[in-house]
Amino acid sequence: QVQLVESGGGLVQAGGSSRLSCVASGRTSNSYSMGWFRQGPGKEREFVASITWSRGDTSYADSVKGRFTISKDNAKITVYLQMNNLKPEDTAVYYCASRQGIYDPYKYWGQGTQVTVSS
């Protein structure tokens, strides 16, 4: 089992920045990569970004490229999502998730943290 706890977010003005954190605990040694997902009001949950624990390889959704940066701290078993130039359409509940292998689905999920961007 892997437990994930997100923090950060809140209310931000358009054009502003915010940083989310996700602390992992439990059997984290089996985790291959971490991802950030989001679900806006009335929308499906969508992929935002991911990073591998070992090499730090990253991947981003087109909608956030150039604005969001995912990073990690292996010692703290923590993943971050730095969000810059936020837009109202970034308003969503943001979730972090963990998967054990490159072809595995994301199995463990955090409880989510709300990010609201005002125009």
Coordinates of C-alpha atoms in Angstrom, one line a residue:
Q1 CA 0.0 0.0 0.0
V2 CA 1.1 3.5 -0.8
Q3 CA -0.5 6.5 0.9
L4 CA -0.5 9.9 -0.8
V5 CA -1.3 13.2 0.8
E6 CA -1.5 16.4 -1.3
S7 CA -1.2 19.9 0.0
G8 CA -1.1 23.4 -1.5
G9 CA -3.6 25.0 -3.9
G10 CA -6.4 27.3 -2.8
L11 CA -7.6 30.5 -4.4
V12 CA -5.3 32.1 -6.9
Q13 CA -5.8 35.0 -9.3
A14 CA -5.4 34.5 -13.0
G15 CA -1.7 34.9 -14.0
G16 CA -0.6 33.9 -10.5
S17 CA 1.3 30.9 -9.3
S18 CA 0.8 28.0 -6.9
R19 CA 2.7 25.0 -5.8
L20 CA 1.2 21.6 -4.9
S21 CA 3.0 18.9 -2.9
C22 CA 2.4 15.2 -2.6
V23 CA 4.0 13.2 0.1
A24 CA 4.2 9.5 -0.3
S25 CA 4.4 6.9 2.5
G26 CA 4.1 3.2 2.9
R27 CA 5.6 0.8 0.3
T28 CA 7.0 3.5 -1.9
S29 CA 10.0 1.4 -3.0
N30 CA 7.7 -0.3 -5.5
S31 CA 6.7 3.0 -7.0
Y32 CA 7.9 3.6 -10.6
S33 CA 6.5 7.0 -11.2
M34 CA 4.1 9.7 -9.9
G35 CA 1.5 11.6 -11.7
W36 CA -0.6 14.7 -11.2
F37 CA -4.2 14.6 -12.5
R38 CA -7.1 17.1 -12.3
Q39 CA -10.8 17.1 -12.5
G40 CA -12.5 20.4 -13.3
P41 CA -16.2 21.0 -12.6
G42 CA -18.4 18.9 -14.9
K43 CA -15.3 17.5 -16.6
E44 CA -13.6 14.1 -16.8
R45 CA -10.4 13.6 -14.8
E46 CA -7.4 14.3 -17.0
F47 CA -3.6 13.8 -16.9
V48 CA -1.5 16.8 -16.1
A49 CA 2.1 15.6 -15.6
S50 CA 4.2 12.7 -14.5
I51 CA 7.8 12.0 -13.3
T52 CA 9.8 8.8 -12.8
W53 CA 11.5 8.4 -9.4
S54 CA 14.7 7.0 -10.7
R55 CA 15.6 9.1 -13.8
G56 CA 13.3 12.0 -13.3
D57 CA 11.8 11.6 -16.8
T58 CA 8.8 14.0 -17.1
S59 CA 5.7 14.2 -19.3
Y60 CA 3.1 16.9 -19.6
A61 CA -0.3 17.5 -21.0
D62 CA -0.2 20.0 -23.9
S63 CA -2.5 22.3 -22.0
V64 CA 0.1 22.9 -19.2
K65 CA 3.4 22.7 -21.1
G66 CA 5.5 25.7 -20.5
R67 CA 3.4 26.7 -17.5
F68 CA 3.6 23.8 -15.1
T69 CA 6.7 22.0 -13.8
I70 CA 6.7 18.6 -12.0
S71 CA 9.7 17.8 -9.8
K72 CA 10.6 15.4 -7.0
D73 CA 12.6 15.0 -3.9
N74 CA 13.5 11.4 -3.4
A75 CA 14.8 11.9 0.1
K76 CA 11.5 13.4 1.2
I77 CA 9.5 11.0 -1.1
T78 CA 7.7 14.1 -2.3
V79 CA 6.5 15.3 -5.7
Y80 CA 5.7 18.9 -6.5
L81 CA 3.7 20.6 -9.2
Q82 CA 4.7 24.2 -9.7
M83 CA 2.0 26.0 -11.6
N84 CA 2.7 29.4 -13.2
N85 CA 0.6 31.7 -15.3
L86 CA -2.6 30.1 -14.0
K87 CA -5.8 30.4 -16.0
P88 CA -9.4 30.1 -14.9
E89 CA -9.6 26.8 -16.9
D90 CA -7.0 25.3 -14.6
T91 CA -9.6 25.4 -11.8
A92 CA -9.9 21.8 -10.6
V93 CA -9.3 19.3 -7.9
Y94 CA -5.8 18.1 -8.3
Y95 CA -4.8 14.6 -7.4
C96 CA -1.5 12.9 -7.2
A97 CA -1.1 9.2 -8.0
S98 CA 1.4 6.4 -8.0
R99 CA 2.1 3.5 -10.3
Q100 CA 4.4 0.6 -10.0
G101 CA 5.5 0.1 -13.5
I102 CA 5.7 1.9 -16.8
Y103 CA 2.7 -0.1 -18.2
D104 CA 0.8 -0.3 -15.0
P105 CA -2.3 1.9 -14.2
Y106 CA -2.1 4.5 -11.5
K107 CA -3.1 2.4 -8.5
Y108 CA -2.8 4.7 -5.5
W109 CA -4.4 8.1 -5.3
G110 CA -4.4 11.0 -2.9
Q111 CA -7.5 12.7 -1.6
G112 CA -7.1 15.7 -3.9
T113 CA -6.6 19.4 -3.3
Q114 CA -8.7 22.2 -4.7
V115 CA -7.2 24.9 -7.0
T116 CA -9.4 27.7 -7.9
V117 CA -8.2 30.4 -10.3
S118 CA -10.2 33.6 -10.4
S119 CA -10.4 35.9 -13.4

